[in-house]
Amino acid sequence: MISMIIVMEIGAPQPEIEAVANYLKEVGVDPLVMPGQDRVAIGIPASLSADQRETIEGIVRAMAGVSKVTQTSHPYKLASREWHREATVVEVCGTKIGAEFVVMAGPCSVESYEQMHESAAIVKQSGATVLRGGAFKPRTSPYSFQGLAEEGLKILQQVGKEFSLATISEVMSPDMVPLVARYVDILQIGARSMQNFPLLIEAGKSGKPVFLKRGPSATIDEFLLAAEYVLSQNNPNVMLCERGIVPLDRTYTRNTLDLSAVPVLKEHTHLPVIVDPSHGTGVAKYVPSMALASMVVGADGIMIEMHPQPKKALSDGSQALTPDGFLALMGSLQQLSGFVKK
Ligand code: PEP
Ligand code: MN
């Protein structure tokens, strides 16, 4: 756990960074040097006494190249707004996630070329910019449809190209990262995998943008620490997704969409926050209102499941919007955006 962060000035030269790190080592502190997008931050572990912290803070503040020294109470650092004030913008195929309201849409699973082609045509027509489709599906039962695997990725890639849409698909295990990364623009880490640490590390190393879904029982700190695993692989392109947490009651909804997590995350992290009201509710008729609410609470975008024929979907049909329902939602979002200040 980090107790203090030393933020270096933009472009501080290496000798100045080293001078700070060496001073810390001299006084028996093990500094954690964290290279950022435009500046370096140095973390100091929490095991120091208050007196030690005060002395170190006084000396370091006066050193060349030091911009500011802040005390932190958070267990995460790279994901924290404390040392990275500006919002992170993840640019994927021209879409600026974090700078504009982004809509990612498509079926839960890639089922066939025709199904993806039909879906992508609607996604394109709606003005959304990212096409989703699972090829490796995390299903509760091993007897449920497991996805088309590599064949599904090929279809997604092909259709994404045809319609000039960015693509996103889930990767479930570390060894599959290179395969999925070959075909898609964004790697999705599913809710069930949020704390699969080897997977987070591999996804981070791939250099691909990573879309991290919140685990169904993960706290905000656990969620941000998971993001920290990816960021610590020198991969700054991480997006967070609130997709519902374990509900009190499954009679009416599949999960409880924690919309209050959005302003909380926006305060404490610089990473883009996307909401998935499809898995968040599990019920198609509740998706539009939660999607609109996501825009109101300050989300950077939404992920929506939409299927040309929801009743025939091989997974998550009950929460999929029809093409007409999706287009109507996009119209409402467009209208609402005029009233919502980003
Ligand atoms: C999905 O996006 O289809 C999915 C499986 O989501 P989650 O990991 O949030 O359950
Ligand atoms: Mn799904």
PDB file of N, CA and C in Angstrom, residues 265-334:
ATOM      1  N   LEU A 265     -16.587   6.378  -9.296  1.00  0.00           N
ATOM      2  CA  LEU A 265     -15.407   6.059 -10.108  1.00  0.00           C
ATOM      3  C   LEU A 265     -14.873   7.310 -10.801  1.00  0.00           C
ATOM      4  N   LYS A 266     -15.788   8.136 -11.317  1.00  0.00           N
ATOM      5  CA  LYS A 266     -15.330   9.341 -12.023  1.00  0.00           C
ATOM      6  C   LYS A 266     -14.547  10.269 -11.092  1.00  0.00           C
ATOM      7  N   GLU A 267     -14.892  10.220  -9.797  1.00  0.00           N
ATOM      8  CA  GLU A 267     -14.153  11.058  -8.853  1.00  0.00           C
ATOM      9  C   GLU A 267     -12.761  10.480  -8.564  1.00  0.00           C
ATOM     10  N   HIS A 268     -12.695   9.168  -8.432  1.00  0.00           N
ATOM     11  CA  HIS A 268     -11.450   8.579  -7.935  1.00  0.00           C
ATOM     12  C   HIS A 268     -10.494   8.042  -8.988  1.00  0.00           C
ATOM     13  N   THR A 269     -10.993   7.913 -10.224  1.00  0.00           N
ATOM     14  CA  THR A 269     -10.086   7.427 -11.272  1.00  0.00           C
ATOM     15  C   THR A 269     -10.228   8.275 -12.530  1.00  0.00           C
ATOM     16  N   HIS A 270      -9.168   8.275 -13.309  1.00  0.00           N
ATOM     17  CA  HIS A 270      -9.157   9.020 -14.575  1.00  0.00           C
ATOM     18  C   HIS A 270      -9.595   8.141 -15.738  1.00  0.00           C
ATOM     19  N   LEU A 271      -9.881   6.863 -15.464  1.00  0.00           N
ATOM     20  CA  LEU A 271     -10.215   5.926 -16.549  1.00  0.00           C
ATOM     21  C   LEU A 271     -11.665   6.105 -17.009  1.00  0.00           C
ATOM     22  N   PRO A 272     -11.945   5.877 -18.294  1.00  0.00           N
ATOM     23  CA  PRO A 272     -13.327   5.975 -18.775  1.00  0.00           C
ATOM     24  C   PRO A 272     -14.219   4.925 -18.097  1.00  0.00           C
ATOM     25  N   VAL A 273     -15.465   5.304 -17.867  1.00  0.00           N
ATOM     26  CA  VAL A 273     -16.423   4.405 -17.206  1.00  0.00           C
ATOM     27  C   VAL A 273     -17.615   4.167 -18.137  1.00  0.00           C
ATOM     28  N   ILE A 274     -17.831   2.919 -18.464  1.00  0.00           N
ATOM     29  CA  ILE A 274     -18.912   2.524 -19.361  1.00  0.00           C
ATOM     30  C   ILE A 274     -19.934   1.725 -18.541  1.00  0.00           C
ATOM     31  N   VAL A 275     -21.208   1.841 -18.873  1.00  0.00           N
ATOM     32  CA  VAL A 275     -22.232   1.067 -18.160  1.00  0.00           C
ATOM     33  C   VAL A 275     -22.842   0.035 -19.108  1.00  0.00           C
ATOM     34  N   ASP A 276     -23.066  -1.156 -18.593  1.00  0.00           N
ATOM     35  CA  ASP A 276     -23.711  -2.224 -19.351  1.00  0.00           C
ATOM     36  C   ASP A 276     -25.061  -2.521 -18.692  1.00  0.00           C
ATOM     37  N   PRO A 277     -26.125  -1.863 -19.183  1.00  0.00           N
ATOM     38  CA  PRO A 277     -27.433  -2.087 -18.561  1.00  0.00           C
ATOM     39  C   PRO A 277     -28.071  -3.409 -18.985  1.00  0.00           C
ATOM     40  N   SER A 278     -27.501  -4.068 -19.990  1.00  0.00           N
ATOM     41  CA  SER A 278     -28.071  -5.341 -20.443  1.00  0.00           C
ATOM     42  C   SER A 278     -27.835  -6.426 -19.405  1.00  0.00           C
ATOM     43  N   HIS A 279     -26.547  -6.620 -19.020  1.00  0.00           N
ATOM     44  CA  HIS A 279     -26.271  -7.586 -17.952  1.00  0.00           C
ATOM     45  C   HIS A 279     -26.691  -7.018 -16.600  1.00  0.00           C
ATOM     46  N   GLY A 280     -26.702  -5.683 -16.517  1.00  0.00           N
ATOM     47  CA  GLY A 280     -27.067  -5.027 -15.256  1.00  0.00           C
ATOM     48  C   GLY A 280     -28.492  -5.323 -14.827  1.00  0.00           C
ATOM     49  N   THR A 281     -29.379  -5.472 -15.806  1.00  0.00           N
ATOM     50  CA  THR A 281     -30.781  -5.763 -15.467  1.00  0.00           C
ATOM     51  C   THR A 281     -31.183  -7.177 -15.904  1.00  0.00           C
ATOM     52  N   GLY A 282     -30.664  -7.622 -17.037  1.00  0.00           N
ATOM     53  CA  GLY A 282     -31.017  -8.945 -17.556  1.00  0.00           C
ATOM     54  C   GLY A 282     -32.391  -8.981 -18.214  1.00  0.00           C
ATOM     55  N   VAL A 283     -33.032  -7.819 -18.334  1.00  0.00           N
ATOM     56  CA  VAL A 283     -34.390  -7.759 -18.869  1.00  0.00           C
ATOM     57  C   VAL A 283     -34.460  -6.653 -19.918  1.00  0.00           C
ATOM     58  N   ALA A 284     -34.763  -7.027 -21.165  1.00  0.00           N
ATOM     59  CA  ALA A 284     -34.701  -6.059 -22.268  1.00  0.00           C
ATOM     60  C   ALA A 284     -35.534  -4.805 -22.000  1.00  0.00           C
ATOM     61  N   LYS A 285     -36.728  -4.967 -21.413  1.00  0.00           N
ATOM     62  CA  LYS A 285     -37.602  -3.790 -21.267  1.00  0.00           C
ATOM     63  C   LYS A 285     -37.054  -2.773 -20.269  1.00  0.00           C
ATOM     64  N   TYR A 286     -36.121  -3.196 -19.414  1.00  0.00           N
ATOM     65  CA  TYR A 286     -35.543  -2.245 -18.452  1.00  0.00           C
ATOM     66  C   TYR A 286     -34.250  -1.599 -18.975  1.00  0.00           C
ATOM     67  N   VAL A 287     -33.773  -2.079 -20.088  1.00  0.00           N
ATOM     68  CA  VAL A 287     -32.473  -1.592 -20.586  1.00  0.00           C
ATOM     69  C   VAL A 287     -32.509  -0.115 -21.014  1.00  0.00           C
ATOM     70  N   PRO A 288     -33.537   0.321 -21.782  1.00  0.00           N
ATOM     71  CA  PRO A 288     -33.492   1.729 -22.243  1.00  0.00           C
ATOM     72  C   PRO A 288     -33.448   2.738 -21.095  1.00  0.00           C
ATOM     73  N   SER A 289     -34.276   2.556 -20.058  1.00  0.00           N
ATOM     74  CA  SER A 289     -34.273   3.559 -18.981  1.00  0.00           C
ATOM     75  C   SER A 289     -32.925   3.584 -18.266  1.00  0.00           C
ATOM     76  N   MET A 290     -32.324   2.418 -18.057  1.00  0.00           N
ATOM     77  CA  MET A 290     -31.014   2.378 -17.377  1.00  0.00           C
ATOM     78  C   MET A 290     -29.907   2.938 -18.281  1.00  0.00           C
ATOM     79  N   ALA A 291     -30.079   2.774 -19.589  1.00  0.00           N
ATOM     80  CA  ALA A 291     -29.087   3.331 -20.528  1.00  0.00           C
ATOM     81  C   ALA A 291     -29.136   4.859 -20.482  1.00  0.00           C
ATOM     82  N   LEU A 292     -30.352   5.414 -20.469  1.00  0.00           N
ATOM     83  CA  LEU A 292     -30.495   6.870 -20.408  1.00  0.00           C
ATOM     84  C   LEU A 292     -29.960   7.384 -19.066  1.00  0.00           C
ATOM     85  N   ALA A 293     -30.270   6.649 -18.001  1.00  0.00           N
ATOM     86  CA  ALA A 293     -29.783   7.052 -16.674  1.00  0.00           C
ATOM     87  C   ALA A 293     -28.258   7.049 -16.644  1.00  0.00           C
ATOM     88  N   SER A 294     -27.652   6.127 -17.357  1.00  0.00           N
ATOM     89  CA  SER A 294     -26.180   6.053 -17.393  1.00  0.00           C
ATOM     90  C   SER A 294     -25.600   7.340 -17.939  1.00  0.00           C
ATOM     91  N   MET A 295     -26.247   7.866 -18.983  1.00  0.00           N
ATOM     92  CA  MET A 295     -25.766   9.133 -19.551  1.00  0.00           C
ATOM     93  C   MET A 295     -25.927  10.254 -18.524  1.00  0.00           C
ATOM     94  N   VAL A 296     -27.046  10.248 -17.813  1.00  0.00           N
ATOM     95  CA  VAL A 296     -27.306  11.309 -16.831  1.00  0.00           C
ATOM     96  C   VAL A 296     -26.278  11.283 -15.688  1.00  0.00           C
ATOM     97  N   VAL A 297     -25.903  10.094 -15.233  1.00  0.00           N
ATOM     98  CA  VAL A 297     -24.972  10.036 -14.094  1.00  0.00           C
ATOM     99  C   VAL A 297     -23.513  10.250 -14.507  1.00  0.00           C
ATOM    100  N   GLY A 298     -23.273  10.478 -15.792  1.00  0.00           N
ATOM    101  CA  GLY A 298     -21.917  10.853 -16.196  1.00  0.00           C
ATOM    102  C   GLY A 298     -21.060   9.744 -16.768  1.00  0.00           C
ATOM    103  N   ALA A 299     -21.697   8.644 -17.183  1.00  0.00           N
ATOM    104  CA  ALA A 299     -20.912   7.571 -17.797  1.00  0.00           C
ATOM    105  C   ALA A 299     -20.310   8.057 -19.121  1.00  0.00           C
ATOM    106  N   ASP A 300     -19.220   7.436 -19.519  1.00  0.00           N
ATOM    107  CA  ASP A 300     -18.562   7.779 -20.787  1.00  0.00           C
ATOM    108  C   ASP A 300     -19.141   6.992 -21.950  1.00  0.00           C
ATOM    109  N   GLY A 301     -20.093   6.108 -21.647  1.00  0.00           N
ATOM    110  CA  GLY A 301     -20.704   5.346 -22.717  1.00  0.00           C
ATOM    111  C   GLY A 301     -21.455   4.156 -22.166  1.00  0.00           C
ATOM    112  N   ILE A 302     -22.023   3.383 -23.073  1.00  0.00           N
ATOM    113  CA  ILE A 302     -22.774   2.192 -22.670  1.00  0.00           C
ATOM    114  C   ILE A 302     -22.420   1.026 -23.585  1.00  0.00           C
ATOM    115  N   MET A 303     -22.643  -0.177 -23.049  1.00  0.00           N
ATOM    116  CA  MET A 303     -22.534  -1.384 -23.862  1.00  0.00           C
ATOM    117  C   MET A 303     -23.917  -2.035 -23.858  1.00  0.00           C
ATOM    118  N   ILE A 304     -24.447  -2.273 -25.049  1.00  0.00           N
ATOM    119  CA  ILE A 304     -25.822  -2.765 -25.171  1.00  0.00           C
ATOM    120  C   ILE A 304     -25.853  -4.073 -25.972  1.00  0.00           C
ATOM    121  N   GLU A 305     -26.586  -5.053 -25.456  1.00  0.00           N
ATOM    122  CA  GLU A 305     -26.793  -6.271 -26.239  1.00  0.00           C
ATOM    123  C   GLU A 305     -28.034  -6.092 -27.117  1.00  0.00           C
ATOM    124  N   MET A 306     -27.835  -6.354 -28.397  1.00  0.00           N
ATOM    125  CA  MET A 306     -28.905  -6.203 -29.388  1.00  0.00           C
ATOM    126  C   MET A 306     -28.793  -7.391 -30.329  1.00  0.00           C
ATOM    127  N   HIS A 307     -29.925  -7.975 -30.688  1.00  0.00           N
ATOM    128  CA  HIS A 307     -29.909  -9.174 -31.543  1.00  0.00           C
ATOM    129  C   HIS A 307     -30.983  -9.012 -32.615  1.00  0.00           C
ATOM    130  N   PRO A 308     -30.686  -9.421 -33.854  1.00  0.00           N
ATOM    131  CA  PRO A 308     -31.695  -9.286 -34.923  1.00  0.00           C
ATOM    132  C   PRO A 308     -32.994 -10.012 -34.553  1.00  0.00           C
ATOM    133  N   GLN A 309     -32.865 -11.140 -33.854  1.00  0.00           N
ATOM    134  CA  GLN A 309     -34.051 -11.884 -33.411  1.00  0.00           C
ATOM    135  C   GLN A 309     -33.806 -12.398 -31.990  1.00  0.00           C
ATOM    136  N   PRO A 310     -34.055 -11.548 -31.000  1.00  0.00           N
ATOM    137  CA  PRO A 310     -33.734 -11.926 -29.616  1.00  0.00           C
ATOM    138  C   PRO A 310     -34.287 -13.297 -29.196  1.00  0.00           C
ATOM    139  N   LYS A 311     -35.467 -13.617 -29.697  1.00  0.00           N
ATOM    140  CA  LYS A 311     -36.091 -14.892 -29.270  1.00  0.00           C
ATOM    141  C   LYS A 311     -35.274 -16.094 -29.732  1.00  0.00           C
ATOM    142  N   LYS A 312     -34.480 -15.901 -30.785  1.00  0.00           N
ATOM    143  CA  LYS A 312     -33.688 -17.027 -31.299  1.00  0.00           C
ATOM    144  C   LYS A 312     -32.234 -16.980 -30.847  1.00  0.00           C
ATOM    145  N   ALA A 313     -31.897 -16.003 -29.991  1.00  0.00           N
ATOM    146  CA  ALA A 313     -30.497 -15.846 -29.581  1.00  0.00           C
ATOM    147  C   ALA A 313     -29.999 -17.092 -28.844  1.00  0.00           C
ATOM    148  N   LEU A 314     -28.727 -17.423 -29.058  1.00  0.00           N
ATOM    149  CA  LEU A 314     -28.141 -18.595 -28.399  1.00  0.00           C
ATOM    150  C   LEU A 314     -27.677 -18.271 -26.976  1.00  0.00           C
ATOM    151  N   SER A 315     -27.599 -16.974 -26.640  1.00  0.00           N
ATOM    152  CA  SER A 315     -27.307 -16.592 -25.253  1.00  0.00           C
ATOM    153  C   SER A 315     -27.910 -15.222 -24.969  1.00  0.00           C
ATOM    154  N   ASP A 316     -28.340 -15.033 -23.750  1.00  0.00           N
ATOM    155  CA  ASP A 316     -28.847 -13.733 -23.258  1.00  0.00           C
ATOM    156  C   ASP A 316     -29.940 -13.087 -24.118  1.00  0.00           C
ATOM    157  N   GLY A 317     -30.801 -13.901 -24.727  1.00  0.00           N
ATOM    158  CA  GLY A 317     -31.885 -13.362 -25.561  1.00  0.00           C
ATOM    159  C   GLY A 317     -32.854 -12.476 -24.782  1.00  0.00           C
ATOM    160  N   SER A 318     -33.069 -12.816 -23.521  1.00  0.00           N
ATOM    161  CA  SER A 318     -34.094 -12.074 -22.762  1.00  0.00           C
ATOM    162  C   SER A 318     -33.682 -10.639 -22.447  1.00  0.00           C
ATOM    163  N   GLN A 319     -32.401 -10.364 -22.541  1.00  0.00           N
ATOM    164  CA  GLN A 319     -31.968  -8.988 -22.266  1.00  0.00           C
ATOM    165  C   GLN A 319     -31.583  -8.225 -23.529  1.00  0.00           C
ATOM    166  N   ALA A 320     -31.689  -8.890 -24.673  1.00  0.00           N
ATOM    167  CA  ALA A 320     -31.269  -8.243 -25.930  1.00  0.00           C
ATOM    168  C   ALA A 320     -32.368  -7.326 -26.458  1.00  0.00           C
ATOM    169  N   LEU A 321     -31.984  -6.128 -26.882  1.00  0.00           N
ATOM    170  CA  LEU A 321     -32.932  -5.242 -27.554  1.00  0.00           C
ATOM    171  C   LEU A 321     -33.130  -5.739 -28.981  1.00  0.00           C
ATOM    172  N   THR A 322     -34.296  -5.469 -29.541  1.00  0.00           N
ATOM    173  CA  THR A 322     -34.505  -5.735 -30.962  1.00  0.00           C
ATOM    174  C   THR A 322     -33.837  -4.585 -31.723  1.00  0.00           C
ATOM    175  N   PRO A 323     -33.609  -4.755 -33.030  1.00  0.00           N
ATOM    176  CA  PRO A 323     -33.054  -3.631 -33.799  1.00  0.00           C
ATOM    177  C   PRO A 323     -33.899  -2.363 -33.645  1.00  0.00           C
ATOM    178  N   ASP A 324     -35.220  -2.491 -33.695  1.00  0.00           N
ATOM    179  CA  ASP A 324     -36.077  -1.301 -33.557  1.00  0.00           C
ATOM    180  C   ASP A 324     -35.935  -0.680 -32.164  1.00  0.00           C
ATOM    181  N   GLY A 325     -35.902  -1.534 -31.169  1.00  0.00           N
ATOM    182  CA  GLY A 325     -35.760  -1.039 -29.795  1.00  0.00           C
ATOM    183  C   GLY A 325     -34.441  -0.313 -29.615  1.00  0.00           C
ATOM    184  N   PHE A 326     -33.398  -0.862 -30.226  1.00  0.00           N
ATOM    185  CA  PHE A 326     -32.067  -0.246 -30.116  1.00  0.00           C
ATOM    186  C   PHE A 326     -32.034   1.105 -30.830  1.00  0.00           C
ATOM    187  N   LEU A 327     -32.613   1.150 -32.029  1.00  0.00           N
ATOM    188  CA  LEU A 327     -32.607   2.414 -32.779  1.00  0.00           C
ATOM    189  C   LEU A 327     -33.418   3.487 -32.032  1.00  0.00           C
ATOM    190  N   ALA A 328     -34.505   3.067 -31.410  1.00  0.00           N
ATOM    191  CA  ALA A 328     -35.313   4.025 -30.635  1.00  0.00           C
ATOM    192  C   ALA A 328     -34.492   4.553 -29.455  1.00  0.00           C
ATOM    193  N   LEU A 329     -33.766   3.657 -28.788  1.00  0.00           N
ATOM    194  CA  LEU A 329     -32.921   4.086 -27.662  1.00  0.00           C
ATOM    195  C   LEU A 329     -31.865   5.082 -28.131  1.00  0.00           C
ATOM    196  N   MET A 330     -31.266   4.811 -29.278  1.00  0.00           N
ATOM    197  CA  MET A 330     -30.234   5.724 -29.787  1.00  0.00           C
ATOM    198  C   MET A 330     -30.821   7.110 -30.073  1.00  0.00           C
ATOM    199  N   GLY A 331     -32.054   7.144 -30.539  1.00  0.00           N
ATOM    200  CA  GLY A 331     -32.723   8.420 -30.775  1.00  0.00           C
ATOM    201  C   GLY A 331     -32.931   9.162 -29.449  1.00  0.00           C
ATOM    202  N   SER A 332     -33.367   8.434 -28.426  1.00  0.00           N
ATOM    203  CA  SER A 332     -33.593   9.055 -27.114  1.00  0.00           C
ATOM    204  C   SER A 332     -32.289   9.578 -26.528  1.00  0.00           C
ATOM    205  N   LEU A 333     -31.208   8.795 -26.685  1.00  0.00           N
ATOM    206  CA  LEU A 333     -29.906   9.228 -26.159  1.00  0.00           C
ATOM    207  C   LEU A 333     -29.465  10.520 -26.840  1.00  0.00           C
ATOM    208  N   GLN A 334     -29.713  10.559 -28.140  1.00  0.00           N
ATOM    209  CA  GLN A 334     -29.355  11.748 -28.913  1.00  0.00           C
ATOM    210  C   GLN A 334     -30.066  12.975 -28.371  1.00  0.00           C
TER     211      GLN A 334
END
